Short mmCIF file of C-alpha atoms and ligand atoms in Angstrom, two decimals:
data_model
loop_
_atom_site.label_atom_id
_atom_site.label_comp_id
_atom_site.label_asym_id
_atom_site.label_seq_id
_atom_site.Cartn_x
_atom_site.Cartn_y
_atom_site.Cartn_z
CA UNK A 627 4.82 13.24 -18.23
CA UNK A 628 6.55 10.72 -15.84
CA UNK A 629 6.35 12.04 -12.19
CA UNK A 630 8.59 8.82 -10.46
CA UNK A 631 9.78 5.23 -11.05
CA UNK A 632 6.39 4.05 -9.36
CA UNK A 633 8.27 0.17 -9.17
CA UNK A 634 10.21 -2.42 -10.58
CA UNK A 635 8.83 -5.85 -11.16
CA UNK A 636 10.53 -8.80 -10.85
CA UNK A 637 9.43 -12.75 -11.95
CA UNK A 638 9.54 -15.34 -9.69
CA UNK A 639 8.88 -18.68 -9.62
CA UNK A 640 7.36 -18.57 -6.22
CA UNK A 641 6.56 -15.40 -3.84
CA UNK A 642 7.22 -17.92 -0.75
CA UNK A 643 10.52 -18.74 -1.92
CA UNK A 644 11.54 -15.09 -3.02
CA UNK A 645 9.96 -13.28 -0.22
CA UNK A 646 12.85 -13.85 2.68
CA UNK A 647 15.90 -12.26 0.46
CA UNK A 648 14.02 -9.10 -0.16
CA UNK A 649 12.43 -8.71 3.19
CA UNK A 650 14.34 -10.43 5.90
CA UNK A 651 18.37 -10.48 4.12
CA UNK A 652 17.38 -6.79 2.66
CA UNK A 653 15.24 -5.92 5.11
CA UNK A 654 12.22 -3.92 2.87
CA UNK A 655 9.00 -3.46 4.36
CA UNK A 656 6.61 -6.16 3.33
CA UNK A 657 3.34 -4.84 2.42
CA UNK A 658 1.43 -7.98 1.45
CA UNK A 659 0.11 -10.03 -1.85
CA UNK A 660 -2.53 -9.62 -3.87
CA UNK A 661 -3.63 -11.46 -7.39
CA UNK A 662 -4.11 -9.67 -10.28
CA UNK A 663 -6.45 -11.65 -12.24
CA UNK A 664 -6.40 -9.30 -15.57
CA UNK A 665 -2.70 -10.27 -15.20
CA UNK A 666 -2.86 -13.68 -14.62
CA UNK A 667 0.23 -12.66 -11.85
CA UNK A 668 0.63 -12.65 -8.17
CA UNK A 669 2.37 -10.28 -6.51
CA UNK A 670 3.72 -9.05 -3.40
CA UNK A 671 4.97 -5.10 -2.42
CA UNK A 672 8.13 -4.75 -0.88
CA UNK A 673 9.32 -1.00 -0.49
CA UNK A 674 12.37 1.03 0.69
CA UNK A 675 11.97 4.52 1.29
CA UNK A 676 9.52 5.81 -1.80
CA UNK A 677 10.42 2.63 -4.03
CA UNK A 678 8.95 -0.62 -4.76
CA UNK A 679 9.61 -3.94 -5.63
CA UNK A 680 7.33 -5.62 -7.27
CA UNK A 681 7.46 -9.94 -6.88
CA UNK A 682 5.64 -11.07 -9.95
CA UNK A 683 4.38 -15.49 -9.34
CA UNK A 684 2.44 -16.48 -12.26
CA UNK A 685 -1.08 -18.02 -11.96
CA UNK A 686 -1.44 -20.03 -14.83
CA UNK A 687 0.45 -21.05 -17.83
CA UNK A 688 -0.62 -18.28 -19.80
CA UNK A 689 0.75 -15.38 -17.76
CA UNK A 690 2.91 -13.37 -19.70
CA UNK A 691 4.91 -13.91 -16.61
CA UNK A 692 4.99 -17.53 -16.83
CA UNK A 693 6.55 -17.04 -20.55
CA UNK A 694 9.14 -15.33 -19.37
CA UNK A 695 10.23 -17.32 -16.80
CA UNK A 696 10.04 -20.47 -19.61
CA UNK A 697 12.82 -18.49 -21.77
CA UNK A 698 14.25 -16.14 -19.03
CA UNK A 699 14.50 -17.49 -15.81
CA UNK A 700 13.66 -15.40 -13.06
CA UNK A 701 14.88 -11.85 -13.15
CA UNK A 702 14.10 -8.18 -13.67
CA UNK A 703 10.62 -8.30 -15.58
CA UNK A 704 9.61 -4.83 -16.16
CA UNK A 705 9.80 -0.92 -14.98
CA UNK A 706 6.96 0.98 -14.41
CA UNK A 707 6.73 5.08 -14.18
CA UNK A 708 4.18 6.66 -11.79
CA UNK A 709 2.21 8.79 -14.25
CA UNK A 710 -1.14 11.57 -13.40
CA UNK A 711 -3.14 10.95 -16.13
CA UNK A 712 -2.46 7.79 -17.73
CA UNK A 713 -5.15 8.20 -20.72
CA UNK A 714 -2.79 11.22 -21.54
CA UNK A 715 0.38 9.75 -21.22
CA UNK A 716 -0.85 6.86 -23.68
CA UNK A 717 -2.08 9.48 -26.36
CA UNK A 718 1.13 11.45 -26.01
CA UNK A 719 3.53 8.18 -26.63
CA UNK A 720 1.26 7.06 -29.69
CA UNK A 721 1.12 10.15 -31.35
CA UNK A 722 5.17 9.85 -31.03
CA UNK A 723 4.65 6.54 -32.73
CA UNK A 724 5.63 4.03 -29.72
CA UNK A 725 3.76 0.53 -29.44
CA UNK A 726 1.36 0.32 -26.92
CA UNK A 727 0.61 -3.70 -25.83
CA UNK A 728 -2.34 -1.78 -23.73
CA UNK A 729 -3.81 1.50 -25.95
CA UNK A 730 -6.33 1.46 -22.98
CA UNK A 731 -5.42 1.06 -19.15
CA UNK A 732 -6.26 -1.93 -17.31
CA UNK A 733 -6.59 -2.59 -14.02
CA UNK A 734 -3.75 -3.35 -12.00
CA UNK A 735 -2.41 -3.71 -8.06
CA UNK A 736 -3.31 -1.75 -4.97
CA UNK A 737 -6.37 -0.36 -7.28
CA UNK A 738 -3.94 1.43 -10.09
CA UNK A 739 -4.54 2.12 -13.64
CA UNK A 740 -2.21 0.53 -15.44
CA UNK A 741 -0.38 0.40 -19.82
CA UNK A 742 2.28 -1.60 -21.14
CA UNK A 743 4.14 -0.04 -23.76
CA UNK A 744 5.50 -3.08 -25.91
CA UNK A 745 9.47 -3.96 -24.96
CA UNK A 746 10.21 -3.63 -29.27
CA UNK A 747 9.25 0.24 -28.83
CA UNK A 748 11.19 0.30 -25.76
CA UNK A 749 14.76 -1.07 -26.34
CA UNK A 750 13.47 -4.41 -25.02
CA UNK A 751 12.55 -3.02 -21.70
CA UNK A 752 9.51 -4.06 -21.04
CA UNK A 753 7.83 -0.21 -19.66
CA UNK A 754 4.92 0.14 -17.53
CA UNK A 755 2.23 3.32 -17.13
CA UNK A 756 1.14 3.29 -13.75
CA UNK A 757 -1.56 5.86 -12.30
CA UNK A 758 -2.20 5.11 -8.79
CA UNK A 759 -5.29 4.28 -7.06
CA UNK A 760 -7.08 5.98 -4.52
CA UNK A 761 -5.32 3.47 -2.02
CA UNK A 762 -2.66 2.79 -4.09
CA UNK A 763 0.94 2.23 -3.48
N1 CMX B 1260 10.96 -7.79 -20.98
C1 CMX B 1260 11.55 -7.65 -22.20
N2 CMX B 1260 11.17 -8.31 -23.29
C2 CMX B 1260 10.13 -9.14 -23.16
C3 CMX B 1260 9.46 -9.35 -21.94
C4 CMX B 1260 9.93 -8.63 -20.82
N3 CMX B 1260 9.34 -8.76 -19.62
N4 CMX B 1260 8.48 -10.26 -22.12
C5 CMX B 1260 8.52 -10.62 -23.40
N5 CMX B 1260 9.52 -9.95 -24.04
C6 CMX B 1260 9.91 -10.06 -25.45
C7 CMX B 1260 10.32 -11.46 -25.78
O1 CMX B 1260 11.67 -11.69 -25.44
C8 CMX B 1260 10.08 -11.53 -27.26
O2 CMX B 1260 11.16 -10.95 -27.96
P1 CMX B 1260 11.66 -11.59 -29.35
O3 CMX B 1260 10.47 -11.45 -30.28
O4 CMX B 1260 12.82 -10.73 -29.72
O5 CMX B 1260 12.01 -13.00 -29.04
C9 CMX B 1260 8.85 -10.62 -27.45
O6 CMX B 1260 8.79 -9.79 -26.28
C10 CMX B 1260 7.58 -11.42 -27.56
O7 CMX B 1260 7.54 -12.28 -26.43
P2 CMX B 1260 6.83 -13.69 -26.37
O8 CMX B 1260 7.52 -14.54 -25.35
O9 CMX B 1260 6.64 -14.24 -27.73
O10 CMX B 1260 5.47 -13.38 -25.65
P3 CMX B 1260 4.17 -12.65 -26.17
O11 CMX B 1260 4.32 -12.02 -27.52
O12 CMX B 1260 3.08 -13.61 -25.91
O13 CMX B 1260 4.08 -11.49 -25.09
C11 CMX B 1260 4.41 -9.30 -24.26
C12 CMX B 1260 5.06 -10.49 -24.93
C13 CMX B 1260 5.48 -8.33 -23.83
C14 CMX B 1260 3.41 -8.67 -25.26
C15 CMX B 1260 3.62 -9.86 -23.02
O14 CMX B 1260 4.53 -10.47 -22.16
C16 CMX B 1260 2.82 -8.80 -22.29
O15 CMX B 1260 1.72 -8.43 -22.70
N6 CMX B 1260 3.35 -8.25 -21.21
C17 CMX B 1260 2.70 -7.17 -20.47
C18 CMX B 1260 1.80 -7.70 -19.42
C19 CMX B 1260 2.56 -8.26 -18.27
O16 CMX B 1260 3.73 -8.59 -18.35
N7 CMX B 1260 1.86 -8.37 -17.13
C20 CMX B 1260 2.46 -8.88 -15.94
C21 CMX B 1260 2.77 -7.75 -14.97
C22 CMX B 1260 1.63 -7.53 -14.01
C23 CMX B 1260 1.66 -6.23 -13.20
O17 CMX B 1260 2.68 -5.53 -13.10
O18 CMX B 1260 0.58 -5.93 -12.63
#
């Protein structure tokens, strides 16, 4: 069902302030920020070799993101699998009784499909379906 680990996001306060660890100490390729506003995130691409790093800023106090940061502190938010057909993938995981937060894909970054499954269903790792976009990452 899963075909990779598509990328792993993680929350920061601010992208500005994050961005020169991962791409001038680590030196990962930098391929710009975006908003998401059905996330209420922004969030830069950094990549090394087929993997991604997702930098996750909130936009408003709202974001999901923003909550965790308030109990968390910035760190590893979430992992998301690279899945074909995400509609599938969804039907398959509910009819094995997991806990979807999305039971229908919403839009994500770089033009992908994207479904949370909730972190109680998933040994509190917060999982993410990702189906990439025509000009996705
Ligand atoms: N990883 C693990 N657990 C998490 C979590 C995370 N990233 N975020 C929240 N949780 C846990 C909380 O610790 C809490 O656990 P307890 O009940 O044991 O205390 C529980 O989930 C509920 O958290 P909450 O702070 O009360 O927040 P909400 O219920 O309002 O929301 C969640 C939780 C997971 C449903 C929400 O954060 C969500 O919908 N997340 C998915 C969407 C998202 O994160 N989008 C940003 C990414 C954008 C992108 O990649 O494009």
């Amino acid at each position: 069902m899963l075909s990779k680990i598509n990328h792993i996001g993680v929350a920061v306060t601010s992208l500005e302030e994050a961005l020169p660890f991962y791409r001038d100490s680590l030196g990962m390729t930098f391929s710009g920020t975006e908003e998401v506003p059905s996330q209420l995130v922004r969030v830069a691409f950094l990549s090394v070799g087929e993997s991604k790093i997702e930098l996750l800023e909130p936009t408003s106090p709202e974001s999901p993101v923003a909550k965790f940061l308030e109990k968390n502190g910035p760190g590893v938010h979430h992992v998301a699998y690279g899945v074909e057909d995400i509609e599938a993938a969804i039907a398959s995981l509910v009819a094995k009784g997991t806990r979807m937060i999305d039971a229908v894909p919403r839009n994500g970054a770089h033009g992908a499909r994207i479904a949370f499954i909730h972190p109680k269903s998933s040994g509190g790792v917060l999982t993410e379906l990702c189906e990439a976009g025509h000009h996705s990452h």
